[in-house]
Amino acid sequence: MFQLPELGFAYNALEPNIDGRTMEIHHTKHHQGYTNKLNAALESHPDQQSKSIEDLLRNLNQVPESARMSVRNNGGGFYNHSLFWEVLTPGGQGQENIAPQLLEAIQDRFGDLESLHQQFSEAAGKRFGSGWAWLSLDSAGKLVVTSTPNQDNPLMEGMTPILGLDVWEHAYYLNYQNRRPDYVSAFWDLINWNKVSDNYLNAQK
Ligand code: MN
């Protein structure tokens, strides 16, 4: 059974960038809902229950067809939000918190951190409707910025996400209404670069 992970901070700890009410609803209603529905989808498939969430999502074609769409949507929702909470930290962190190996990879690929920021914001802004923006390692180990619709994620495309941003309206509407770019900008100031660096280093093992 998959379990809703705890947040590493209080619901209101990300204010003013992300308001406490949004965080509470997002965690206790949305993320809990995906978790419950993922478990329900796997209930009648005991052979799938020992798999990690990464394994399930990387190999959706090995999930029985009757559960596949639910695992894609709800398993995606479970995984995506678990990653999202971990790459946020109250007050955010700066370039000095980026591991040297990751900073070098960012500079190689994008030029500098600001250029990555611009490309990421563009991916988040252009995603039509509900979805996510990502920084991932592709199958060759190169950094890449993408976006996905709904609760899809880079695991489903053979990549490993290290940073993700939820751009569903439920993530920002109470505070930002239709101003997604302002939310994306506020998110960038909350990034836990220590954690993103860990994700990068772990993805290379
Ligand atoms: Mn969400």
mmCIF file of N, CA and C in Angstrom, residues 16 35 48 161 167 184 199:
data_model
loop_
_atom_site.group_PDB
_atom_site.id
_atom_site.type_symbol
_atom_site.label_atom_id
_atom_site.label_comp_id
_atom_site.label_asym_id
_atom_site.label_seq_id
_atom_site.Cartn_x
_atom_site.Cartn_y
_atom_site.Cartn_z
ATOM 1 N N PRO A 16 4.888 33.987 1.558
ATOM 2 C CA PRO A 16 3.707 34.323 0.765
ATOM 3 C C PRO A 16 3.698 33.660 -0.623
ATOM 4 N N THR A 35 -3.374 8.971 -3.997
ATOM 5 C CA THR A 35 -2.827 7.832 -3.244
ATOM 6 C C THR A 35 -3.894 6.755 -3.049
ATOM 7 N N GLN A 48 1.233 -6.852 -8.712
ATOM 8 C CA GLN A 48 1.787 -5.518 -8.982
ATOM 9 C C GLN A 48 2.178 -4.775 -7.699
ATOM 10 N N PRO A 161 13.085 12.406 -13.646
ATOM 11 C CA PRO A 161 12.891 13.796 -13.215
ATOM 12 C C PRO A 161 13.661 14.106 -11.936
ATOM 13 N N VAL A 167 1.554 22.592 -12.510
ATOM 14 C CA VAL A 167 0.871 23.778 -13.042
ATOM 15 C C VAL A 167 -0.631 23.546 -13.236
ATOM 16 N N VAL A 184 4.700 30.596 -11.138
ATOM 17 C CA VAL A 184 5.931 29.920 -11.585
ATOM 18 C C VAL A 184 7.149 30.668 -11.053
ATOM 19 N N ASN A 199 18.865 14.394 -6.043
ATOM 20 C CA ASN A 199 18.131 13.679 -7.089
ATOM 21 C C ASN A 199 19.013 13.477 -8.318
#
